[in-house]
Amino acid sequence: MVGETVPYDLLDHVVVAWNGSLEATRLIGQSITLLHEAARVTVVHARTERFEQARAADLCAYLRWHGIVAEAATLEVGDGTSVGAAILAEAGQRNASMLALGAYTHSRVREFLLGGVTRHVIEHAHIPVLMAH
């Protein structure tokens, strides 16, 4: 998905939103070659109820095994702030050239009715987004 503007170098700084879901795992598997070409990779992980099950440091170790040096960052999501908004804000603060995330972790009906990270990112991202389901 391409946002309003396309950066000069899409692979300058890729921010990966990680939650340990099957969709996020598929994203990593399908984009490992692309991540290998990135100048910089940051894995962000929002502190939610599943936080301890899927740590960003574990993904960074996996990426390092594939020759990709990635920085891990934990997002503190405040009350009233959506995880999608926190991820986009972090990507903006880090001057990300692209955001990568697993999409539609919840059913599409639930996402449509209640919203969710994928929906928020689709509606508000200003940078290119790579998604996998």
Short mmCIF file of C-alpha atoms in Angstrom, two decimals:
data_model
loop_
_atom_site.label_atom_id
_atom_site.label_comp_id
_atom_site.label_asym_id
_atom_site.label_seq_id
_atom_site.Cartn_x
_atom_site.Cartn_y
_atom_site.Cartn_z
CA MET A 1 0.00 0.00 0.00
CA VAL A 2 1.47 3.35 -0.98
CA GLY A 3 0.72 6.43 1.10
CA GLU A 4 0.38 10.01 -0.02
CA THR A 5 4.10 10.36 -0.68
CA VAL A 6 6.68 7.82 -1.73
CA PRO A 7 10.11 8.18 -0.11
CA TYR A 8 13.15 8.35 -2.33
CA ASP A 9 14.44 5.08 -0.85
CA LEU A 10 11.73 2.70 0.39
CA LEU A 11 14.30 0.54 2.14
CA ASP A 12 16.10 3.30 4.01
CA HIS A 13 14.38 2.52 7.33
CA VAL A 14 11.79 -0.24 7.61
CA VAL A 15 9.73 -0.36 10.80
CA VAL A 16 8.20 -3.78 11.50
CA ALA A 17 5.12 -3.88 13.76
CA TRP A 18 5.43 -7.16 15.68
CA ASN A 19 2.82 -8.92 17.79
CA GLY A 20 3.78 -12.55 17.31
CA SER A 21 0.63 -13.40 15.38
CA LEU A 22 0.48 -15.86 12.50
CA GLU A 23 0.01 -12.93 10.12
CA ALA A 24 3.07 -11.09 11.45
CA THR A 25 5.09 -14.29 11.22
CA ARG A 26 4.00 -14.74 7.60
CA LEU A 27 5.05 -11.16 6.89
CA ILE A 28 8.56 -11.85 8.17
CA GLY A 29 8.86 -15.08 6.21
CA GLN A 30 7.63 -13.50 3.00
CA SER A 31 9.70 -10.33 3.30
CA ILE A 32 13.01 -11.63 4.70
CA THR A 33 14.83 -10.89 1.42
CA LEU A 34 13.40 -7.38 1.34
CA LEU A 35 14.37 -6.76 4.97
CA HIS A 36 17.88 -7.98 4.19
CA GLU A 37 18.20 -5.14 1.66
CA ALA A 38 17.00 -2.47 4.12
CA ALA A 39 19.58 -0.01 5.40
CA ARG A 40 17.96 -0.01 8.83
CA VAL A 41 15.27 -2.18 10.48
CA THR A 42 13.40 -1.43 13.70
CA VAL A 43 10.99 -3.90 15.29
CA VAL A 44 8.28 -2.19 17.36
CA HIS A 45 6.12 -4.10 19.77
CA ALA A 46 3.15 -2.57 21.55
CA ARG A 47 2.74 -3.39 25.22
CA THR A 48 -0.62 -5.21 25.20
CA GLU A 49 -2.12 -8.25 26.96
CA ARG A 50 -0.04 -10.57 24.70
CA PHE A 51 3.19 -8.65 25.31
CA GLU A 52 5.15 -11.38 27.09
CA GLN A 53 4.22 -14.02 24.50
CA ALA A 54 5.91 -12.31 21.56
CA ARG A 55 8.86 -10.10 22.40
CA ALA A 56 10.51 -7.91 19.81
CA ALA A 57 13.94 -9.06 21.04
CA ASP A 58 13.11 -12.63 19.98
CA LEU A 59 12.32 -11.46 16.44
CA CYS A 60 15.52 -9.39 16.38
CA ALA A 61 17.51 -12.51 17.29
CA TYR A 62 15.81 -14.42 14.47
CA LEU A 63 16.55 -11.62 12.00
CA ARG A 64 20.18 -11.46 13.18
CA TRP A 65 20.47 -15.18 12.40
CA HIS A 66 19.50 -14.22 8.82
CA GLY A 67 22.11 -11.44 8.70
CA ILE A 68 19.71 -8.58 9.44
CA VAL A 69 20.62 -6.24 12.28
CA ALA A 70 17.41 -4.90 13.82
CA GLU A 71 16.72 -2.64 16.76
CA ALA A 72 13.90 -3.54 19.17
CA ALA A 73 11.55 -0.91 20.59
CA THR A 74 8.63 -1.28 22.98
CA LEU A 75 5.62 1.00 22.55
CA GLU A 76 3.81 2.13 25.63
CA VAL A 77 0.19 2.54 24.53
CA GLY A 78 -1.67 4.99 26.76
CA ASP A 79 -5.31 4.81 27.70
CA GLY A 80 -7.52 6.00 24.87
CA THR A 81 -4.75 5.57 22.29
CA SER A 82 -5.15 2.85 19.68
CA VAL A 83 -2.29 0.49 18.93
CA GLY A 84 -2.49 1.52 15.27
CA ALA A 85 -2.07 5.18 16.17
CA ALA A 86 0.87 4.35 18.44
CA ILE A 87 2.58 2.36 15.68
CA LEU A 88 2.12 5.12 13.11
CA ALA A 89 3.35 7.74 15.58
CA GLU A 90 6.46 5.68 16.34
CA ALA A 91 7.13 5.14 12.64
CA GLY A 92 6.84 8.90 12.13
CA GLN A 93 9.17 9.72 15.02
CA ARG A 94 11.76 7.29 13.65
CA ASN A 95 11.46 8.72 10.11
CA ALA A 96 10.50 5.32 8.72
CA SER A 97 10.47 4.99 4.95
CA MET A 98 8.14 1.97 5.12
CA LEU A 99 5.98 0.17 7.70
CA ALA A 100 5.56 -3.61 7.61
CA LEU A 101 2.86 -5.43 9.56
CA GLY A 102 0.73 -8.54 9.63
CA ALA A 103 -2.79 -7.59 8.60
CA TYR A 104 -6.21 -8.64 9.83
CA THR A 105 -5.12 -10.61 12.88
CA HIS A 106 -8.78 -10.52 13.91
CA SER A 107 -11.59 -11.47 11.55
CA ARG A 108 -12.49 -8.92 8.91
CA VAL A 109 -16.02 -8.66 10.31
CA ARG A 110 -14.63 -7.75 13.74
CA GLU A 111 -12.21 -5.27 12.16
CA PHE A 112 -15.05 -3.72 10.16
CA LEU A 113 -17.41 -3.40 13.11
CA LEU A 114 -14.99 -2.55 15.89
CA GLY A 115 -11.96 -1.24 14.05
CA GLY A 116 -8.46 -2.46 14.66
CA VAL A 117 -4.80 -1.91 13.95
CA THR A 118 -5.06 -2.84 10.26
CA ARG A 119 -8.03 -0.59 9.65
CA HIS A 120 -6.40 2.33 11.45
CA VAL A 121 -3.16 1.95 9.49
CA ILE A 122 -5.00 1.69 6.17
CA GLU A 123 -6.99 4.84 6.91
CA HIS A 124 -4.17 6.97 8.38
CA ALA A 125 -0.77 5.86 7.00
CA HIS A 126 1.22 8.50 5.12
CA ILE A 127 4.11 6.18 4.28
CA PRO A 128 4.15 2.97 2.22
CA VAL A 129 2.90 -0.07 4.13
CA LEU A 130 3.74 -3.71 3.44
CA MET A 131 1.08 -6.08 4.77
CA ALA A 132 0.64 -9.84 4.81
CA HIS A 133 -2.32 -11.91 5.95
#
